Amino acid sequence: EIAHGAAANREYASVFAHADNPCAANYATTPYMQCMSKELAFVELHLNAFVEDLRGVAGSPEELAELNQTDAAWRAYRKSACALPWTRFPDGTIKGPMSAECQLSLDRAYMKQLSGIYILSQFPK
């Protein structure tokens, strides 16, 4: 459990070592989306490892099942919420950046929430 908690802390730290919006300096849509694509891939990699490490922290089969159910529901929510700009602005260039910002914001918020629930501060960094 301690090794998984420490690993989860490392994944968390990797994501939060980046700025909230690391692509803000790219004003044109294409370079902004290229930057965000790289950032989202980076965060997704660490988020997936983070959740996998939390599975190793889970103290019972019931807790593991609840974490898995939460993760599946959260991923469905993120997919749906971040698709809204595509339907709201079907002809606008803002839909891609808005969707990417939605995903980045939700990914970071999800990691913060899980970190608090699992009290990751109790594990070594």
Coordinates of N, CA and C in Angstrom, one line a residue:
E1 N 0.8 -1.2 0.0 CA 0.0 0.0 0.0 C 0.9 1.3 0.0
I2 N 1.9 1.3 0.8 CA 2.8 2.5 0.9 C 3.5 2.7 -0.5
A3 N 4.0 1.7 -1.1 CA 4.6 1.9 -2.4 C 3.6 2.4 -3.4
H4 N 2.4 2.0 -3.4 CA 1.4 2.5 -4.4 C 1.0 3.9 -4.0
G5 N 0.9 4.2 -2.8 CA 0.7 5.6 -2.4 C 1.8 6.6 -2.8
A6 N 3.0 6.1 -2.6 CA 4.2 7.0 -3.0 C 4.2 7.1 -4.5
A7 N 3.9 6.1 -5.2 CA 3.8 6.2 -6.7 C 2.7 7.1 -7.2
A8 N 1.5 7.0 -6.5 CA 0.4 7.9 -6.8 C 0.9 9.4 -6.6
N9 N 1.6 9.6 -5.5 CA 2.1 11.0 -5.2 C 3.0 11.5 -6.3
R10 N 3.9 10.6 -6.9 CA 4.8 11.0 -7.9 C 4.0 11.3 -9.2
E11 N 3.0 10.6 -9.5 CA 2.1 10.8 -10.7 C 1.4 12.2 -10.5
Y12 N 0.9 12.4 -9.4 CA 0.2 13.7 -9.0 C 1.2 14.8 -9.2
A13 N 2.4 14.7 -8.6 CA 3.4 15.8 -8.7 C 3.8 16.1 -10.1
S14 N 3.9 15.1 -10.9 CA 4.2 15.3 -12.3 C 3.2 16.2 -13.0
V15 N 2.0 15.9 -12.8 CA 0.9 16.7 -13.4 C 0.9 18.1 -12.9
F16 N 1.0 18.3 -11.6 CA 0.9 19.6 -11.0 C 2.2 20.4 -11.0
A17 N 3.2 19.8 -11.6 CA 4.4 20.6 -11.8 C 4.2 21.5 -13.0
H18 N 3.2 21.2 -13.8 CA 2.9 22.0 -15.0 C 1.9 23.1 -14.6
A19 N 1.9 24.2 -15.3 CA 1.0 25.3 -15.1 C -0.5 24.8 -15.3
D20 N -1.4 25.6 -14.8 CA -2.8 25.2 -15.0 C -3.2 25.3 -16.4
N21 N -2.6 26.2 -17.2 CA -2.8 26.3 -18.6 C -1.5 26.5 -19.3
P22 N -0.7 25.5 -19.5 CA 0.6 25.6 -20.0 C 0.7 26.1 -21.5
C23 N -0.4 26.2 -22.1 CA -0.4 26.5 -23.5 C -1.0 28.0 -23.7
A24 N -1.1 28.7 -22.7 CA -1.8 30.0 -22.8 C -1.0 31.0 -23.7
A25 N 0.3 30.8 -23.9 CA 1.0 31.8 -24.7 C 0.8 31.6 -26.2
N26 N 0.2 30.4 -26.6 CA -0.1 30.2 -28.0 C -1.5 30.7 -28.3
Y27 N -1.6 31.8 -29.0 CA -2.9 32.5 -29.2 C -3.6 31.9 -30.5
A28 N -2.9 31.5 -31.5 CA -3.5 31.0 -32.7 C -4.1 29.6 -32.4
T29 N -5.1 29.2 -33.0 CA -5.8 27.9 -32.7 C -4.9 26.7 -33.0
T30 N -4.2 26.7 -34.1 CA -3.4 25.5 -34.5 C -2.3 25.3 -33.5
P31 N -1.4 26.3 -33.2 CA -0.4 26.0 -32.2 C -0.9 25.7 -30.8
Y32 N -2.0 26.4 -30.5 CA -2.6 26.1 -29.2 C -3.1 24.7 -29.1
M33 N -3.7 24.2 -30.1 CA -4.2 22.8 -30.1 C -3.1 21.8 -30.1
Q34 N -2.0 22.1 -30.8 CA -0.8 21.2 -30.9 C -0.3 21.1 -29.4
C35 N -0.1 22.3 -28.8 CA 0.4 22.3 -27.4 C -0.6 21.5 -26.5
M36 N -1.9 21.8 -26.6 CA -2.8 21.1 -25.7 C -2.9 19.6 -26.0
S37 N -2.7 19.2 -27.2 CA -2.7 17.8 -27.5 C -1.6 17.1 -26.8
K38 N -0.4 17.7 -26.8 CA 0.7 17.2 -26.0 C 0.5 17.1 -24.5
E39 N -0.1 18.2 -24.0 CA -0.3 18.3 -22.6 C -1.4 17.3 -22.2
L40 N -2.4 17.2 -22.9 CA -3.5 16.2 -22.6 C -3.0 14.8 -22.6
A41 N -2.1 14.5 -23.6 CA -1.5 13.1 -23.6 C -0.6 12.9 -22.4
F42 N 0.1 13.9 -22.0 CA 1.0 13.8 -20.8 C 0.1 13.6 -19.6
V43 N -0.9 14.4 -19.4 CA -1.8 14.3 -18.2 C -2.5 12.9 -18.2
E44 N -3.0 12.5 -19.4 CA -3.7 11.2 -19.4 C -2.8 10.1 -19.0
L45 N -1.6 10.1 -19.4 CA -0.7 9.1 -19.1 C -0.5 9.0 -17.5
H46 N -0.3 10.2 -16.9 CA -0.1 10.2 -15.5 C -1.4 10.0 -14.7
L47 N -2.5 10.4 -15.3 CA -3.8 10.2 -14.6 C -4.1 8.7 -14.6
N48 N -3.9 8.0 -15.7 CA -4.1 6.6 -15.7 C -3.2 5.8 -14.7
A49 N -1.9 6.2 -14.7 CA -1.0 5.6 -13.7 C -1.4 5.9 -12.3
F50 N -1.9 7.2 -12.0 CA -2.3 7.6 -10.7 C -3.5 6.7 -10.2
V51 N -4.5 6.6 -11.1 CA -5.7 5.7 -10.7 C -5.2 4.3 -10.5
E52 N -4.3 3.8 -11.3 CA -3.9 2.4 -11.1 C -3.2 2.3 -9.8
D53 N -2.4 3.3 -9.4 CA -1.7 3.2 -8.1 C -2.7 3.3 -7.0
L54 N -3.8 4.1 -7.1 CA -4.8 4.1 -6.1 C -5.5 2.8 -6.0
R55 N -5.6 2.0 -7.0 CA -6.2 0.7 -6.9 C -5.3 -0.2 -6.0
G56 N -4.0 0.1 -6.0 CA -3.1 -0.7 -5.1 C -3.2 -0.2 -3.6
V57 N -3.8 1.0 -3.4 CA -4.0 1.6 -2.1 C -5.3 1.1 -1.5
A58 N -6.3 0.8 -2.4 CA -7.6 0.4 -1.9 C -7.5 -0.8 -0.9
G59 N -8.2 -0.6 0.2 CA -8.1 -1.5 1.3 C -9.0 -2.7 1.3
S60 N -9.9 -2.8 0.4 CA -10.8 -3.9 0.4 C -11.4 -4.1 -1.0
P61 N -11.9 -5.3 -1.3 CA -12.5 -5.5 -2.6 C -13.7 -4.5 -2.9
E62 N -14.4 -4.2 -1.8 CA -15.5 -3.3 -2.0 C -15.0 -1.9 -2.3
E63 N -14.0 -1.4 -1.7 CA -13.4 -0.1 -2.0 C -12.9 -0.1 -3.4
L64 N -12.2 -1.2 -3.8 CA -11.7 -1.2 -5.2 C -12.8 -1.2 -6.2
A65 N -13.9 -1.9 -5.9 CA -15.1 -1.9 -6.8 C -15.7 -0.5 -6.9
E66 N -15.7 0.2 -5.8 CA -16.3 1.6 -5.8 C -15.4 2.5 -6.5
L67 N -14.1 2.4 -6.4 CA -13.1 3.2 -7.1 C -13.3 3.0 -8.6
N68 N -13.4 1.7 -9.0 CA -13.5 1.4 -10.4 C -14.8 2.0 -11.0
Q69 N -15.9 1.9 -10.2 CA -17.2 2.5 -10.6 C -17.1 4.0 -10.7
T70 N -16.5 4.6 -9.7 CA -16.3 6.0 -9.8 C -15.5 6.5 -11.0
D71 N -14.4 5.8 -11.2 CA -13.5 6.1 -12.4 C -14.3 6.0 -13.7
A72 N -15.0 4.9 -13.9 CA -15.8 4.7 -15.1 C -16.9 5.9 -15.3
A73 N -17.6 6.2 -14.2 CA -18.6 7.2 -14.2 C -17.9 8.6 -14.5
W74 N -16.8 8.9 -13.9 CA -16.1 10.1 -14.1 C -15.7 10.3 -15.5
R75 N -15.1 9.2 -16.1 CA -14.6 9.3 -17.5 C -15.8 9.5 -18.5
A76 N -16.9 8.9 -18.2 CA -18.1 9.1 -19.0 C -18.6 10.6 -18.9
Y77 N -18.6 11.1 -17.7 CA -18.9 12.5 -17.4 C -18.0 13.4 -18.2
R78 N -16.7 13.2 -18.1 CA -15.7 14.0 -18.7 C -15.9 14.0 -20.2
K79 N -16.1 12.9 -20.8 CA -16.4 12.7 -22.2 C -17.6 13.6 -22.7
S80 N -18.7 13.4 -21.9 CA -19.9 14.2 -22.2 C -19.7 15.7 -22.0
A81 N -19.2 16.1 -20.9 CA -19.0 17.5 -20.6 C -18.1 18.2 -21.6
C82 N -17.1 17.5 -22.0 CA -16.1 18.1 -22.9 C -16.5 18.1 -24.3
A83 N -17.6 17.3 -24.6 CA -18.1 17.3 -26.0 C -19.1 18.5 -26.2
L84 N -19.6 19.1 -25.1 CA -20.5 20.2 -25.3 C -20.1 21.3 -26.2
P85 N -18.8 21.8 -26.1 CA -18.4 22.8 -27.1 C -18.6 22.5 -28.5
W86 N -18.5 21.2 -28.8 CA -18.6 20.7 -30.2 C -20.0 20.9 -30.7
T87 N -21.0 20.7 -29.8 CA -22.4 20.9 -30.2 C -22.9 22.3 -30.0
R88 N -22.3 23.0 -29.1 CA -22.6 24.4 -28.9 C -22.1 25.3 -30.0
F89 N -20.9 25.1 -30.4 CA -20.3 25.9 -31.5 C -19.8 25.0 -32.6
P90 N -20.8 24.4 -33.3 CA -20.4 23.4 -34.4 C -19.6 24.0 -35.5
D91 N -19.7 25.3 -35.8 CA -19.0 26.0 -36.9 C -17.8 26.9 -36.4
G92 N -17.7 26.9 -35.1 CA -16.6 27.9 -34.6 C -15.3 27.2 -34.3
T93 N -14.2 28.0 -34.4 CA -12.9 27.4 -34.1 C -12.7 27.3 -32.6
I94 N -13.5 27.9 -31.8 CA -13.4 27.9 -30.3 C -13.7 26.5 -29.7
K95 N -14.4 25.7 -30.5 CA -14.8 24.4 -29.9 C -13.6 23.5 -29.5
G96 N -12.6 23.4 -30.3 CA -11.4 22.6 -30.0 C -10.7 23.1 -28.7
P97 N -10.4 24.4 -28.7 CA -9.7 24.8 -27.4 C -10.6 24.7 -26.2
M98 N -11.9 25.0 -26.3 CA -12.8 24.8 -25.2 C -12.8 23.4 -24.7
S99 N -12.9 22.5 -25.6 CA -13.0 21.1 -25.3 C -11.7 20.6 -24.6
A100 N -10.6 21.0 -25.1 CA -9.3 20.7 -24.5 C -9.1 21.3 -23.1
E101 N -9.5 22.5 -23.0 CA -9.4 23.2 -21.7 C -10.4 22.5 -20.7
C102 N -11.5 22.0 -21.1 CA -12.4 21.3 -20.3 C -11.8 20.0 -19.8
Q103 N -11.2 19.3 -20.7 CA -10.6 18.0 -20.3 C -9.4 18.2 -19.3
L104 N -8.6 19.2 -19.6 CA -7.4 19.5 -18.7 C -7.9 19.9 -17.3
S105 N -8.9 20.8 -17.3 CA -9.4 21.2 -16.0 C -10.0 20.1 -15.2
L106 N -10.8 19.3 -15.9 CA -11.5 18.1 -15.2 C -10.5 17.1 -14.8
D107 N -9.5 16.8 -15.6 CA -8.5 15.8 -15.2 C -7.8 16.3 -13.9
R108 N -7.4 17.5 -13.9 CA -6.6 18.0 -12.7 C -7.6 18.0 -11.5
A109 N -8.8 18.4 -11.7 CA -9.8 18.5 -10.5 C -10.0 17.0 -10.0
Y110 N -10.1 16.1 -10.9 CA -10.3 14.7 -10.5 C -9.1 14.2 -9.7
M111 N -7.9 14.5 -10.1 CA -6.7 14.0 -9.4 C -6.7 14.7 -8.0
K112 N -7.0 16.0 -7.9 CA -7.1 16.6 -6.6 C -8.1 16.0 -5.7
Q113 N -9.3 15.7 -6.3 CA -10.3 15.1 -5.4 C -9.9 13.7 -4.9
L114 N -9.4 12.9 -5.8 CA -9.0 11.6 -5.4 C -7.8 11.6 -4.4
S115 N -6.9 12.6 -4.6 CA -5.8 12.7 -3.7 C -6.3 13.1 -2.3
G116 N -7.3 13.9 -2.2 CA -7.9 14.2 -0.9 C -8.6 13.0 -0.3
I117 N -9.3 12.3 -1.1 CA -10.1 11.1 -0.5 C -9.1 10.1 0.0
Y118 N -8.0 9.9 -0.7 CA -7.0 8.9 -0.3 C -6.0 9.4 0.6
I119 N -6.1 10.7 1.0 CA -5.1 11.3 1.9 C -3.7 11.0 1.5
L120 N -3.4 11.3 0.3 CA -2.1 10.9 -0.2 C -0.9 11.6 0.5
S121 N -1.2 12.7 1.3 CA -0.2 13.3 2.0 C 0.4 12.4 3.1
Q122 N -0.3 11.3 3.4 CA 0.2 10.4 4.4 C 1.3 9.5 3.9
F123 N 1.5 9.5 2.6 CA 2.5 8.6 1.9 C 3.7 9.4 1.6
P124 N 4.8 8.7 1.5 CA 6.0 9.4 1.1 C 5.9 10.0 -0.3
K125 N 6.7 11.0 -0.5 CA 6.6 11.7 -1.9 C 7.7 11.1 -2.7

